[in-house]
């Protein structure tokens, strides 16, 4: 055991309680694990949002409009303990959560042979989609950028922190400053669908105009997926720079019926 674990024992992202030794591998306490809802099948084949009607292949949002990213996945439904976890991750510098989220991503979507056989953590069933990251063959992880002024105020970009943890876990390199945010846009959660789209027009750009992504497949990462407007705006810039395809992996997502 590292000395830092004694002085600063790991806590549960969901409730902030100090984890017991047997809870530390999964990263959440037993009580929160019972309440957390995984983003899993049945889910939208485009954005990964959990479906209320398993007869559908797309959520209501993706049935209304096409997205620029090819496919998205997420780890958890944004409800219960995960709302508190994301608040602390975004605003309280709980940067260590990235390792917990990255471990979950590896367990669910990584190319680990044991993961594909469904034998991690005593599981017997094959984990659906456990080799997703291997199948989509992405070359780079790219975080959704935060405006420089906002990042200075907060001290970090939680999407980049999450991306770094994911990169370390799955072995896909990250380009942390490939994209920049050119405008400090209004918070998306306060806007309607149409206003979200307009709010993000021209909000992203490449860090350098001479960057060419021809032949590269990109994994865009962010903390929470809502309607996909932010991801589409970032994907547009990447595709215009020659990216072959853009995929998406977020920590949390909503449900189609909520």
Short mmCIF file of C-alpha atoms in Angstrom, two decimals:
data_model
loop_
_atom_site.label_atom_id
_atom_site.label_comp_id
_atom_site.label_asym_id
_atom_site.label_seq_id
_atom_site.Cartn_x
_atom_site.Cartn_y
_atom_site.Cartn_z
CA UNK A 1 0.00 0.00 0.00
CA UNK A 2 1.34 3.44 -0.92
CA UNK A 3 1.88 5.91 1.92
CA UNK A 4 -0.37 8.40 0.10
CA UNK A 5 -3.26 5.92 0.44
CA UNK A 6 -2.82 6.03 4.20
CA UNK A 7 -2.63 9.82 4.49
CA UNK A 8 -5.16 10.43 1.71
CA UNK A 9 -7.31 7.29 1.57
CA UNK A 10 -9.36 6.90 -1.62
CA UNK A 11 -12.97 7.94 -1.36
CA UNK A 12 -16.07 6.91 -3.28
CA UNK A 13 -16.87 9.34 -6.12
CA UNK A 14 -20.58 8.85 -5.47
CA UNK A 15 -20.80 9.68 -1.76
CA UNK A 16 -17.27 10.77 -0.78
CA UNK A 17 -17.00 8.08 1.91
CA UNK A 18 -13.58 6.49 2.48
CA UNK A 19 -13.48 3.19 0.63
CA UNK A 20 -12.90 -0.09 2.41
CA UNK A 21 -9.94 -2.10 1.04
CA UNK A 22 -12.21 -4.56 -0.77
CA UNK A 23 -14.04 -1.66 -2.51
CA UNK A 24 -10.96 0.02 -3.94
CA UNK A 25 -10.55 -2.13 -7.04
CA UNK A 26 -13.93 -1.06 -8.46
CA UNK A 27 -13.55 2.47 -7.04
CA UNK A 28 -17.08 2.85 -5.61
CA UNK A 29 -18.55 1.84 -2.28
CA UNK A 30 -21.04 -1.03 -2.26
CA UNK A 31 -23.98 1.26 -1.54
CA UNK A 32 -23.29 3.53 -4.51
CA UNK A 33 -22.63 0.59 -6.81
CA UNK A 34 -26.15 -0.64 -6.08
CA UNK A 35 -27.57 2.74 -7.14
CA UNK A 36 -25.37 3.48 -10.15
CA UNK A 37 -26.93 2.67 -13.51
CA UNK A 38 -24.55 1.64 -16.28
CA UNK A 39 -25.00 2.98 -19.80
CA UNK A 40 -25.49 -0.37 -21.49
CA UNK A 41 -27.79 -2.22 -23.84
CA UNK A 42 -30.38 -1.47 -24.96
CA UNK A 43 -28.82 1.81 -26.05
CA UNK A 44 -28.88 4.12 -29.05
CA UNK A 45 -26.63 2.77 -31.80
CA UNK A 46 -25.43 6.31 -32.55
CA UNK A 47 -24.89 8.24 -29.29
CA UNK A 48 -25.09 5.44 -26.71
CA UNK A 49 -28.00 6.93 -24.77
CA UNK A 50 -29.97 4.31 -22.82
CA UNK A 51 -33.26 3.46 -24.55
CA UNK A 52 -36.58 3.17 -22.79
CA UNK A 53 -37.98 1.16 -25.68
CA UNK A 54 -35.67 -1.69 -26.65
CA UNK A 55 -37.45 -2.04 -30.00
CA UNK A 56 -35.85 1.24 -31.11
CA UNK A 57 -32.30 1.43 -32.46
CA UNK A 58 -31.95 5.20 -32.07
CA UNK A 59 -32.92 7.62 -29.32
CA UNK A 60 -35.40 10.43 -29.99
CA UNK A 61 -32.59 12.95 -30.55
CA UNK A 62 -30.74 10.79 -33.07
CA UNK A 63 -33.97 10.01 -34.93
CA UNK A 64 -34.51 13.74 -35.41
CA UNK A 65 -31.08 14.65 -36.76
CA UNK A 66 -27.85 13.13 -38.00
CA UNK A 67 -24.65 13.60 -36.01
CA UNK A 68 -21.19 14.22 -37.39
CA UNK A 69 -19.51 11.69 -35.10
CA UNK A 70 -19.80 8.06 -36.17
CA UNK A 71 -20.73 6.50 -32.84
CA UNK A 72 -20.67 7.31 -29.14
CA UNK A 73 -20.46 5.30 -25.95
CA UNK A 74 -20.70 6.24 -22.30
CA UNK A 75 -20.03 4.63 -18.94
CA UNK A 76 -22.85 5.68 -16.60
CA UNK A 77 -26.34 7.16 -16.64
CA UNK A 78 -26.26 10.69 -15.25
CA UNK A 79 -28.40 10.14 -12.19
CA UNK A 80 -28.12 9.24 -8.50
CA UNK A 81 -24.53 9.04 -7.16
CA UNK A 82 -23.05 9.92 -10.55
CA UNK A 83 -24.45 13.46 -10.38
CA UNK A 84 -22.49 14.10 -7.20
CA UNK A 85 -19.44 12.34 -8.62
CA UNK A 86 -19.41 14.53 -11.72
CA UNK A 87 -19.87 17.71 -9.67
CA UNK A 88 -16.82 16.89 -7.54
CA UNK A 89 -14.81 15.85 -10.59
CA UNK A 90 -15.61 19.10 -12.41
CA UNK A 91 -15.47 21.64 -9.61
CA UNK A 92 -13.64 20.18 -6.59
CA UNK A 93 -10.39 18.95 -8.17
CA UNK A 94 -11.10 15.27 -7.55
CA UNK A 95 -8.69 14.46 -10.37
CA UNK A 96 -8.00 10.98 -9.00
CA UNK A 97 -11.47 9.95 -10.20
CA UNK A 98 -10.00 9.72 -13.71
CA UNK A 99 -8.38 6.41 -12.82
CA UNK A 100 -11.70 4.97 -11.62
CA UNK A 101 -13.48 6.10 -14.78
CA UNK A 102 -10.64 4.86 -16.99
CA UNK A 103 -10.65 1.45 -15.29
CA UNK A 104 -14.38 1.20 -15.95
CA UNK A 105 -13.82 2.13 -19.60
CA UNK A 106 -11.18 -0.58 -19.92
CA UNK A 107 -13.48 -3.11 -18.29
CA UNK A 108 -16.41 -2.19 -20.54
CA UNK A 109 -14.86 -1.17 -23.84
CA UNK A 110 -11.16 -1.99 -23.77
CA UNK A 111 -9.31 -4.65 -25.70
CA UNK A 112 -8.03 -6.52 -22.64
CA UNK A 113 -8.29 -10.30 -23.42
CA UNK A 114 -9.70 -11.03 -19.95
CA UNK A 115 -12.20 -8.25 -20.48
CA UNK A 116 -13.35 -9.82 -23.76
CA UNK A 117 -13.83 -13.16 -22.02
CA UNK A 118 -15.83 -11.49 -19.25
CA UNK A 119 -13.58 -12.81 -16.49
CA UNK A 120 -12.57 -9.56 -14.81
CA UNK A 121 -13.86 -9.02 -11.27
CA UNK A 122 -15.40 -12.49 -11.15
CA UNK A 123 -17.80 -11.92 -14.02
CA UNK A 124 -18.89 -14.96 -15.96
CA UNK A 125 -20.94 -13.43 -18.76
CA UNK A 126 -19.30 -11.95 -21.83
CA UNK A 127 -19.30 -8.16 -21.59
CA UNK A 128 -21.15 -6.80 -24.60
CA UNK A 129 -18.98 -4.41 -26.56
CA UNK A 130 -15.90 -5.11 -24.44
CA UNK A 131 -13.62 -4.85 -27.48
CA UNK A 132 -15.24 -1.68 -28.87
CA UNK A 133 -12.05 0.38 -28.63
CA UNK A 134 -10.14 -2.29 -30.51
CA UNK A 135 -12.80 -2.53 -33.22
CA UNK A 136 -13.05 1.19 -33.98
CA UNK A 137 -9.23 1.43 -34.37
CA UNK A 138 -8.77 5.03 -33.23
CA UNK A 139 -5.33 6.63 -33.47
CA UNK A 140 -5.72 9.49 -31.03
CA UNK A 141 -7.74 10.58 -28.01
CA UNK A 142 -8.79 14.23 -28.19
CA UNK A 143 -10.56 15.98 -25.30
CA UNK A 144 -13.28 18.56 -25.87
CA UNK A 145 -11.45 21.80 -25.05
CA UNK A 146 -12.39 24.43 -22.49
CA UNK A 147 -11.90 28.13 -23.20
CA UNK A 148 -8.48 29.23 -21.95
CA UNK A 149 -9.88 31.86 -19.56
CA UNK A 150 -12.32 29.40 -18.03
CA UNK A 151 -9.62 26.74 -17.70
CA UNK A 152 -7.37 29.21 -15.90
CA UNK A 153 -10.17 30.04 -13.46
CA UNK A 154 -10.96 26.38 -12.76
CA UNK A 155 -7.36 25.21 -12.92
CA UNK A 156 -7.97 22.24 -15.25
CA UNK A 157 -10.16 20.88 -18.02
CA UNK A 158 -12.01 17.85 -16.69
CA UNK A 159 -12.35 16.40 -20.21
CA UNK A 160 -8.56 16.47 -20.62
CA UNK A 161 -8.07 14.91 -17.17
CA UNK A 162 -10.48 12.12 -18.09
CA UNK A 163 -8.79 11.70 -21.45
CA UNK A 164 -5.38 11.38 -19.84
CA UNK A 165 -6.62 8.68 -17.49
CA UNK A 166 -8.19 6.84 -20.42
CA UNK A 167 -5.01 7.17 -22.48
CA UNK A 168 -2.92 5.66 -19.68
CA UNK A 169 -5.39 2.80 -19.22
CA UNK A 170 -5.93 1.76 -22.84
CA UNK A 171 -2.64 2.82 -24.43
CA UNK A 172 -4.06 5.22 -27.01
CA UNK A 173 -2.06 8.48 -27.11
CA UNK A 174 -3.84 11.76 -26.36
CA UNK A 175 -3.46 15.07 -28.18
CA UNK A 176 -4.47 17.39 -25.38
CA UNK A 177 -4.12 20.66 -27.28
CA UNK A 178 -5.16 19.66 -30.79
CA UNK A 179 -8.46 21.55 -30.49
CA UNK A 180 -8.95 24.96 -28.91
CA UNK A 181 -12.10 26.77 -27.87
CA UNK A 182 -12.17 30.15 -29.52
CA UNK A 183 -15.10 31.62 -27.58
CA UNK A 184 -16.21 31.35 -23.95
CA UNK A 185 -19.71 30.19 -24.85
CA UNK A 186 -22.78 30.30 -22.63
CA UNK A 187 -23.49 27.10 -20.63
CA UNK A 188 -25.26 24.63 -22.89
CA UNK A 189 -27.63 23.37 -20.19
CA UNK A 190 -29.48 26.71 -20.16
CA UNK A 191 -30.24 26.66 -23.89
CA UNK A 192 -32.74 25.05 -26.24
CA UNK A 193 -31.57 22.62 -28.94
CA UNK A 194 -31.45 25.27 -31.66
CA UNK A 195 -29.76 27.82 -29.41
CA UNK A 196 -27.18 25.21 -28.39
CA UNK A 197 -26.23 24.72 -32.01
CA UNK A 198 -25.95 28.46 -32.68
CA UNK A 199 -24.05 28.98 -29.44
CA UNK A 200 -21.32 26.63 -30.69
CA UNK A 201 -20.98 27.87 -34.28
CA UNK A 202 -17.30 28.60 -34.81
CA UNK A 203 -16.53 27.88 -31.17
CA UNK A 204 -13.79 25.32 -31.93
CA UNK A 205 -10.67 25.44 -34.08
CA UNK A 206 -7.43 23.58 -34.60
CA UNK A 207 -4.52 24.80 -32.51
CA UNK A 208 -2.59 25.29 -35.78
CA UNK A 209 -4.00 25.80 -39.24
CA UNK A 210 -1.46 23.46 -40.85
CA UNK A 211 -2.60 20.38 -38.89
CA UNK A 212 -3.70 17.54 -41.17
CA UNK A 213 -5.53 14.52 -39.76
CA UNK A 214 -5.91 12.64 -43.04
CA UNK A 215 -6.29 8.89 -42.42
CA UNK A 216 -6.62 9.28 -38.63
CA UNK A 217 -9.54 8.07 -36.56
CA UNK A 218 -10.25 10.18 -33.49
CA UNK A 219 -11.79 9.33 -30.12
CA UNK A 220 -13.32 12.54 -28.77
CA UNK A 221 -13.79 12.51 -24.99
CA UNK A 222 -15.96 14.65 -22.74
CA UNK A 223 -17.49 14.37 -19.28
CA UNK A 224 -21.26 14.46 -19.93
CA UNK A 225 -23.26 13.89 -23.14
CA UNK A 226 -26.58 15.70 -23.51
CA UNK A 227 -27.81 16.40 -27.06
CA UNK A 228 -24.52 16.03 -28.92
CA UNK A 229 -24.29 19.67 -30.05
CA UNK A 230 -20.86 20.19 -28.47
CA UNK A 231 -19.51 16.93 -29.90
CA UNK A 232 -20.85 17.73 -33.37
CA UNK A 233 -19.20 21.16 -33.33
CA UNK A 234 -15.85 19.65 -32.32
CA UNK A 235 -16.24 16.76 -34.79
CA UNK A 236 -16.87 19.21 -37.64
CA UNK A 237 -13.42 20.78 -37.15
CA UNK A 238 -11.70 17.39 -36.92
CA UNK A 239 -13.41 16.06 -40.04
CA UNK A 240 -12.63 19.22 -42.00
CA UNK A 241 -8.98 18.65 -41.06
CA UNK A 242 -9.14 15.28 -42.79
CA UNK A 243 -10.03 12.87 -39.97
CA UNK A 244 -11.39 9.62 -41.34
CA UNK A 245 -13.93 9.27 -38.52
CA UNK A 246 -14.71 10.66 -35.08
CA UNK A 247 -15.97 8.48 -32.24
CA UNK A 248 -17.07 9.59 -28.81
CA UNK A 249 -16.63 8.32 -25.26
CA UNK A 250 -18.12 10.18 -22.29
CA UNK A 251 -18.31 9.41 -18.59
CA UNK A 252 -22.03 10.09 -18.20
CA UNK A 253 -25.08 10.30 -20.44
CA UNK A 254 -28.83 10.68 -20.01
CA UNK A 255 -31.67 8.31 -20.80
CA UNK A 256 -33.87 8.56 -23.84
CA UNK A 257 -37.05 8.48 -21.72
CA UNK A 258 -35.93 11.13 -19.20
#
